[in-house]
PDB file of C-alpha atoms in Angstrom:
ATOM      1  CA  MET A   1       0.000   0.000   0.000  1.00 94.00           C
ATOM      2  CA  HIS A   2       1.089   3.558  -0.734  1.00 97.00           C
ATOM      3  CA  LEU A   3       0.185   6.712   1.146  1.00 97.00           C
ATOM      4  CA  PHE A   4      -0.266  10.000  -0.750  1.00 98.00           C
ATOM      5  CA  ILE A   5      -0.051  13.364   1.054  1.00 96.00           C
ATOM      6  CA  ASP A   6      -0.540  16.884  -0.305  1.00 94.00           C
ATOM      7  CA  THR A   7      -0.483  19.739   2.197  1.00 91.00           C
ATOM      8  CA  THR A   8       0.696  22.457  -0.176  1.00 90.00           C
ATOM      9  CA  GLU A   9      -2.541  24.378   0.403  1.00 84.00           C
ATOM     10  CA  MET A  10      -5.199  22.139   1.937  1.00 84.00           C
ATOM     11  CA  VAL A  11      -5.198  18.680   3.482  1.00 87.00           C
ATOM     12  CA  THR A  12      -5.377  15.927   0.872  1.00 91.00           C
ATOM     13  CA  PHE A  13      -4.239  12.359   1.369  1.00 93.00           C
ATOM     14  CA  GLY A  14      -5.156   8.872   0.368  1.00 96.00           C
ATOM     15  CA  LEU A  15      -4.313   5.222   0.439  1.00 97.00           C
ATOM     16  CA  LEU A  16      -3.508   3.394  -2.797  1.00 97.00           C
ATOM     17  CA  ASP A  17      -3.237  -0.312  -3.480  1.00 96.00           C
ATOM     18  CA  GLU A  18      -0.257  -1.954  -5.219  1.00 95.00           C
ATOM     19  CA  ASN A  19      -1.777  -1.094  -8.643  1.00 96.00           C
ATOM     20  CA  PHE A  20      -2.140   2.563  -7.687  1.00 97.00           C
ATOM     21  CA  ARG A  21      -5.907   2.519  -7.391  1.00 97.00           C
ATOM     22  CA  TRP A  22      -7.490   4.460  -4.547  1.00 97.00           C
ATOM     23  CA  LYS A  23      -8.602   2.447  -1.561  1.00 96.00           C
ATOM     24  CA  GLU A  24      -9.453   5.691   0.187  1.00 95.00           C
ATOM     25  CA  TYR A  25      -9.143   9.391  -0.654  1.00 96.00           C
ATOM     26  CA  PHE A  26      -9.534  12.335   1.732  1.00 91.00           C
ATOM     27  CA  PHE A  27      -9.814  16.026   0.925  1.00 89.00           C
ATOM     28  CA  ASP A  28     -10.894  18.685   3.385  1.00 79.00           C
ATOM     29  CA  PRO A  29     -10.497  22.356   2.462  1.00 77.00           C
ATOM     30  CA  LYS A  30     -11.184  23.346   6.081  1.00 74.00           C
ATOM     31  CA  ALA A  31      -8.861  20.983   7.962  1.00 68.00           C
ATOM     32  CA  THR A  32      -5.911  22.602   9.698  1.00 63.00           C
ATOM     33  CA  VAL A  33      -2.836  20.829   8.411  1.00 61.00           C
ATOM     34  CA  SER A  34      -0.664  20.821  11.482  1.00 63.00           C
ATOM     35  CA  THR A  35      -3.343  19.747  13.950  1.00 66.00           C
ATOM     36  CA  LYS A  36      -5.214  17.021  12.081  1.00 76.00           C
ATOM     37  CA  LEU A  37      -2.964  15.327   9.527  1.00 82.00           C
ATOM     38  CA  HIS A  38      -1.395  12.669  11.754  1.00 85.00           C
ATOM     39  CA  SER A  39      -4.600  11.622  13.488  1.00 86.00           C
ATOM     40  CA  LEU A  40      -6.554  11.525  10.203  1.00 87.00           C
ATOM     41  CA  ILE A  41      -3.915   9.328   8.547  1.00 90.00           C
ATOM     42  CA  PHE A  42      -3.818   6.931  11.484  1.00 91.00           C
ATOM     43  CA  GLN A  43      -7.640   6.747  11.505  1.00 92.00           C
ATOM     44  CA  MET A  44      -7.563   5.858   7.797  1.00 94.00           C
ATOM     45  CA  LEU A  45      -4.929   3.158   8.342  1.00 94.00           C
ATOM     46  CA  GLU A  46      -6.915   1.715  11.234  1.00 95.00           C
ATOM     47  CA  LYS A  47     -10.111   1.699   9.155  1.00 95.00           C
ATOM     48  CA  ASN A  48      -8.254  -0.303   6.476  1.00 94.00           C
ATOM     49  CA  GLU A  49      -6.862  -2.689   9.114  1.00 95.00           C
ATOM     50  CA  MET A  50      -3.308  -1.544   8.499  1.00 94.00           C
ATOM     51  CA  GLU A  51      -0.420  -0.440  10.611  1.00 91.00           C
ATOM     52  CA  PHE A  52       2.012   2.302   9.746  1.00 88.00           C
ATOM     53  CA  LEU A  53       4.793  -0.181   8.959  1.00 92.00           C
ATOM     54  CA  ASP A  54       2.573  -1.945   6.384  1.00 94.00           C
ATOM     55  CA  LEU A  55       3.118   0.979   3.987  1.00 96.00           C
ATOM     56  CA  THR A  56       5.325   0.401   0.946  1.00 96.00           C
ATOM     57  CA  SER A  57       5.901   4.105   0.328  1.00 97.00           C
ATOM     58  CA  VAL A  58       4.782   7.641   1.034  1.00 98.00           C
ATOM     59  CA  ILE A  59       4.467  10.044  -1.899  1.00 98.00           C
ATOM     60  CA  TYR A  60       4.051  13.708  -1.080  1.00 97.00           C
ATOM     61  CA  CYS A  61       3.849  16.997  -2.930  1.00 97.00           C
ATOM     62  CA  ALA A  62       6.966  19.137  -2.428  1.00 97.00           C
ATOM     63  CA  GLY A  63       5.372  22.309  -3.739  1.00 94.00           C
ATOM     64  CA  PRO A  64       5.008  24.928  -4.684  1.00 94.00           C
ATOM     65  CA  GLY A  65       2.624  26.091  -2.004  1.00 89.00           C
ATOM     66  CA  SER A  66       2.290  27.269   1.558  1.00 87.00           C
ATOM     67  CA  TYR A  67       5.601  27.282   3.433  1.00 87.00           C
ATOM     68  CA  THR A  68       4.056  25.758   6.568  1.00 87.00           C
ATOM     69  CA  GLY A  69       1.956  23.224   4.668  1.00 87.00           C
ATOM     70  CA  MET A  70       4.906  21.915   2.693  1.00 91.00           C
ATOM     71  CA  ARG A  71       7.018  21.625   5.848  1.00 92.00           C
ATOM     72  CA  VAL A  72       4.296  19.508   7.512  1.00 91.00           C
ATOM     73  CA  ALA A  73       4.311  16.939   4.673  1.00 93.00           C
ATOM     74  CA  GLU A  74       8.107  16.913   4.512  1.00 94.00           C
ATOM     75  CA  GLY A  75       8.350  16.459   8.283  1.00 93.00           C
ATOM     76  CA  PHE A  76       5.934  13.537   8.100  1.00 92.00           C
ATOM     77  CA  ALA A  77       8.065  12.011   5.314  1.00 94.00           C
ATOM     78  CA  LYS A  78      11.239  12.370   7.415  1.00 94.00           C
ATOM     79  CA  ILE A  79       9.603  10.406  10.248  1.00 92.00           C
ATOM     80  CA  VAL A  80       8.529   7.729   7.756  1.00 93.00           C
ATOM     81  CA  GLU A  81      12.101   7.432   6.455  1.00 94.00           C
ATOM     82  CA  TRP A  82      13.294   6.633   9.997  1.00 94.00           C
ATOM     83  CA  GLN A  83      11.014   3.601   9.798  1.00 93.00           C
ATOM     84  CA  GLU A  84      12.756   2.575   6.540  1.00 94.00           C
ATOM     85  CA  ILE A  85       9.681   3.263   4.429  1.00 96.00           C
ATOM     86  CA  GLU A  86      10.511   4.754   1.023  1.00 97.00           C
ATOM     87  CA  THR A  87       9.448   8.355   0.376  1.00 98.00           C
ATOM     88  CA  TYR A  88       9.077  10.134  -2.943  1.00 98.00           C
ATOM     89  CA  SER A  89       8.095  13.694  -3.811  1.00 98.00           C
ATOM     90  CA  PHE A  90       7.045  15.791  -6.790  1.00 98.00           C
ATOM     91  CA  TYR A  91       5.906  19.253  -7.839  1.00 97.00           C
ATOM     92  CA  HIS A  92       2.303  19.982  -8.774  1.00 95.00           C
ATOM     93  CA  TYR A  93       3.388  21.626 -12.007  1.00 96.00           C
ATOM     94  CA  GLU A  94       4.917  18.298 -13.161  1.00 96.00           C
ATOM     95  CA  VAL A  95       1.534  16.520 -13.116  1.00 96.00           C
ATOM     96  CA  PRO A  96       0.249  17.697 -16.548  1.00 95.00           C
ATOM     97  CA  GLN A  97       3.414  16.381 -18.222  1.00 94.00           C
ATOM     98  CA  MET A  98       3.001  13.026 -16.456  1.00 94.00           C
ATOM     99  CA  CYS A  99      -0.464  12.878 -18.034  1.00 93.00           C
ATOM    100  CA  GLY A 100       0.999  13.387 -21.532  1.00 93.00           C
ATOM    101  CA  ASN A 101       0.620  17.139 -22.019  1.00 93.00           C
ATOM    102  CA  LYS A 102       3.605  18.213 -24.114  1.00 93.00           C
ATOM    103  CA  SER A 103       3.023  21.928 -23.580  1.00 92.00           C
ATOM    104  CA  GLY A 104       1.028  24.221 -21.369  1.00 90.00           C
ATOM    105  CA  ILE A 105       1.080  26.621 -18.484  1.00 90.00           C
ATOM    106  CA  TRP A 106       0.523  25.934 -14.784  1.00 91.00           C
ATOM    107  CA  PHE A 107      -0.213  28.706 -12.323  1.00 87.00           C
ATOM    108  CA  ALA A 108      -0.945  29.183  -8.640  1.00 88.00           C
ATOM    109  CA  ASN A 109      -1.512  31.995  -6.184  1.00 86.00           C
ATOM    110  CA  ALA A 110       1.974  32.800  -4.836  1.00 89.00           C
ATOM    111  CA  PHE A 111       0.657  35.149  -2.134  1.00 86.00           C
ATOM    112  CA  LYS A 112       1.880  38.729  -1.692  1.00 85.00           C
ATOM    113  CA  GLY A 113      -0.167  39.816  -4.754  1.00 85.00           C
ATOM    114  CA  GLU A 114       1.793  37.564  -7.133  1.00 88.00           C
ATOM    115  CA  THR A 115       1.087  34.523  -9.268  1.00 87.00           C
ATOM    116  CA  PHE A 116       3.522  31.683  -9.912  1.00 90.00           C
ATOM    117  CA  ILE A 117       3.644  30.661 -13.577  1.00 90.00           C
ATOM    118  CA  TYR A 118       5.337  27.523 -14.922  1.00 93.00           C
ATOM    119  CA  GLU A 119       5.345  27.150 -18.700  1.00 92.00           C
ATOM    120  CA  TRP A 120       6.676  24.240 -20.725  1.00 94.00           C
ATOM    121  CA  ASN A 121       6.870  22.726 -24.188  1.00 93.00           C
ATOM    122  CA  GLU A 122       8.786  19.777 -25.612  1.00 92.00           C
ATOM    123  CA  SER A 123      12.132  21.591 -25.636  1.00 94.00           C
ATOM    124  CA  GLN A 124      12.137  23.921 -22.624  1.00 96.00           C
ATOM    125  CA  SER A 125      10.461  25.119 -19.459  1.00 95.00           C
ATOM    126  CA  SER A 126      10.515  28.257 -17.347  1.00 93.00           C
ATOM    127  CA  HIS A 127       8.907  29.673 -14.242  1.00 92.00           C
ATOM    128  CA  ASN A 128       8.443  33.159 -12.852  1.00 90.00           C
ATOM    129  CA  LEU A 129       6.289  35.340 -10.637  1.00 89.00           C
ATOM    130  CA  ALA A 130       3.833  37.851 -12.097  1.00 84.00           C
ATOM    131  CA  LEU A 131       1.517  40.435 -10.593  1.00 80.00           C
ATOM    132  CA  ASP A 132      -1.975  38.958 -10.269  1.00 67.00           C
ATOM    133  CA  LYS A 133      -3.624  41.670 -12.363  1.00 64.00           C
ATOM    134  CA  ASN A 134      -1.426  40.729 -15.339  1.00 66.00           C
ATOM    135  CA  ILE A 135      -2.037  36.967 -15.238  1.00 70.00           C
ATOM    136  CA  ILE A 136      -5.115  36.629 -17.446  1.00 65.00           C
ATOM    137  CA  GLU A 137      -3.476  38.381 -20.405  1.00 68.00           C
ATOM    138  CA  SER A 138      -0.459  36.059 -20.326  1.00 66.00           C
ATOM    139  CA  LEU A 139      -2.659  32.940 -20.330  1.00 70.00           C
ATOM    140  CA  LYS A 140      -4.614  33.629 -23.523  1.00 69.00           C
ATOM    141  CA  GLY A 141      -4.421  30.878 -26.140  1.00 72.00           C
ATOM    142  CA  LYS A 142      -2.558  28.379 -23.908  1.00 75.00           C
ATOM    143  CA  LYS A 143      -3.512  25.064 -22.339  1.00 79.00           C
ATOM    144  CA  ILE A 144      -3.955  26.082 -18.710  1.00 79.00           C
ATOM    145  CA  PHE A 145      -3.512  24.043 -15.544  1.00 82.00           C
ATOM    146  CA  SER A 146      -3.723  25.112 -11.913  1.00 81.00           C
ATOM    147  CA  LEU A 147      -3.750  23.506  -8.496  1.00 73.00           C
ATOM    148  CA  ARG A 148      -7.446  24.039  -7.755  1.00 63.00           C
ATOM    149  CA  GLY A 149      -8.675  26.860  -9.991  1.00 62.00           C
ATOM    150  CA  GLU A 150      -7.418  29.841  -8.048  1.00 59.00           C
ATOM    151  CA  PHE A 151      -8.433  32.356 -10.716  1.00 58.00           C
ATOM    152  CA  ASP A 152     -11.596  32.937 -12.682  1.00 57.00           C
ATOM    153  CA  THR A 153     -10.373  31.223 -15.845  1.00 60.00           C
ATOM    154  CA  GLU A 154     -10.984  27.794 -17.354  1.00 65.00           C
ATOM    155  CA  SER A 155      -8.248  25.378 -16.396  1.00 73.00           C
ATOM    156  CA  TRP A 156      -7.552  21.741 -15.610  1.00 82.00           C
ATOM    157  CA  HIS A 157      -6.773  21.223 -11.956  1.00 87.00           C
ATOM    158  CA  THR A 158      -3.736  19.124 -11.110  1.00 92.00           C
ATOM    159  CA  ALA A 159      -5.293  18.033  -7.792  1.00 90.00           C
ATOM    160  CA  ASP A 160      -8.132  16.505  -9.857  1.00 91.00           C
ATOM    161  CA  LEU A 161      -5.687  14.854 -12.275  1.00 93.00           C
ATOM    162  CA  ILE A 162      -3.966  13.150  -9.344  1.00 96.00           C
ATOM    163  CA  LYS A 163      -7.317  11.981  -7.955  1.00 96.00           C
ATOM    164  CA  GLU A 164      -8.602  10.766 -11.345  1.00 96.00           C
ATOM    165  CA  LYS A 165      -5.332   9.306 -12.690  1.00 96.00           C
ATOM    166  CA  PRO A 166      -3.160   8.032  -9.848  1.00 97.00           C
ATOM    167  CA  ASP A 167      -1.800   5.327 -12.151  1.00 94.00           C
ATOM    168  CA  GLN A 168      -0.452   8.013 -14.519  1.00 93.00           C
ATOM    169  CA  THR A 169       0.808  10.370 -11.833  1.00 96.00           C
ATOM    170  CA  LEU A 170       1.667   8.766  -8.506  1.00 97.00           C
ATOM    171  CA  LYS A 171       2.754   5.465 -10.079  1.00 96.00           C
ATOM    172  CA  VAL A 172       5.192   7.358 -12.338  1.00 95.00           C
ATOM    173  CA  ILE A 173       6.685   9.081  -9.285  1.00 97.00           C
ATOM    174  CA  PHE A 174       7.043   5.725  -7.510  1.00 97.00           C
ATOM    175  CA  ASP A 175       8.437   3.878 -10.543  1.00 97.00           C
ATOM    176  CA  LYS A 176      10.975   6.601 -11.325  1.00 97.00           C
ATOM    177  CA  LYS A 177      11.784   7.085  -7.625  1.00 97.00           C
ATOM    178  CA  ILE A 178      11.383  10.852  -7.960  1.00 97.00           C
ATOM    179  CA  LYS A 179      12.507  12.862  -4.920  1.00 97.00           C
ATOM    180  CA  ARG A 180      12.188  16.630  -5.137  1.00 97.00           C
ATOM    181  CA  ASN A 181      13.350  19.198  -2.610  1.00 96.00           C
ATOM    182  CA  LEU A 182      10.744  21.617  -1.309  1.00 95.00           C
ATOM    183  CA  PHE A 183      10.008  24.312  -3.870  1.00 94.00           C
ATOM    184  CA  TYR A 184       9.127  27.724  -2.474  1.00 92.00           C
ATOM    185  CA  TYR A 185       7.706  30.559  -4.549  1.00 91.00           C
ATOM    186  CA  ARG A 186      10.590  32.797  -3.456  1.00 87.00           C
ATOM    187  CA  PRO A 187      14.018  32.290  -1.887  1.00 81.00           C
ATOM    188  CA  LEU A 188      13.586  32.095   1.898  1.00 78.00           C
ATOM    189  CA  ASN A 189      15.600  35.273   2.557  1.00 77.00           C
ATOM    190  CA  GLU A 190      13.145  37.128   0.287  1.00 76.00           C
ATOM    191  CA  GLU A 191      10.046  35.382   1.618  1.00 73.00           C
ATOM    192  CA  PHE A 192      10.793  36.295   5.229  1.00 71.00           C
ATOM    193  CA  LYS A 193      12.592  39.625   4.888  1.00 70.00           C
ATOM    194  CA  LYS A 194      11.580  42.435   7.195  1.00 66.00           C
ATOM    195  CA  CYS A 195       9.383  45.087   5.641  1.00 57.00           C
TER     196      CYS A 195
END
């Protein structure tokens, strides 16, 4: 069994069987990450008559997203590694490519009045921050993806792609043994500088 965790913005996690089909999936936009994650995961394992050490791997999202949220998932993964359970991690903006999209743009609210934009095609990729008021103009005519539809524009949501296609997303991460470092919208010295 594999455990999936995404705390980049909201609490999402699930249990997958050996074929990467959901046994259970949990999403709660209101749950407080730091106070509920551990107990909710252990309740899910208990419900499925499993113990923590029965897990084959833990796959978590390493960003981009909320600084605190990402640190919670990474901290959980570090504890799991002490138990000699494999951990793997990925970025949300990699999901459309895992699903076969050769080009597109992925965006998310980067806080502080800015939007994170990741754009790719078959030969290159780039990412940057833009002012929110300028985002819609830069998206015209492109295949658009986002985490959960943060802006009033039509887009495919990568959280939904993971839920609908775990065999094309999470299985790829497991098979390729992908391990990403946490990805913050800004360098930490810029994120936490005094005003």
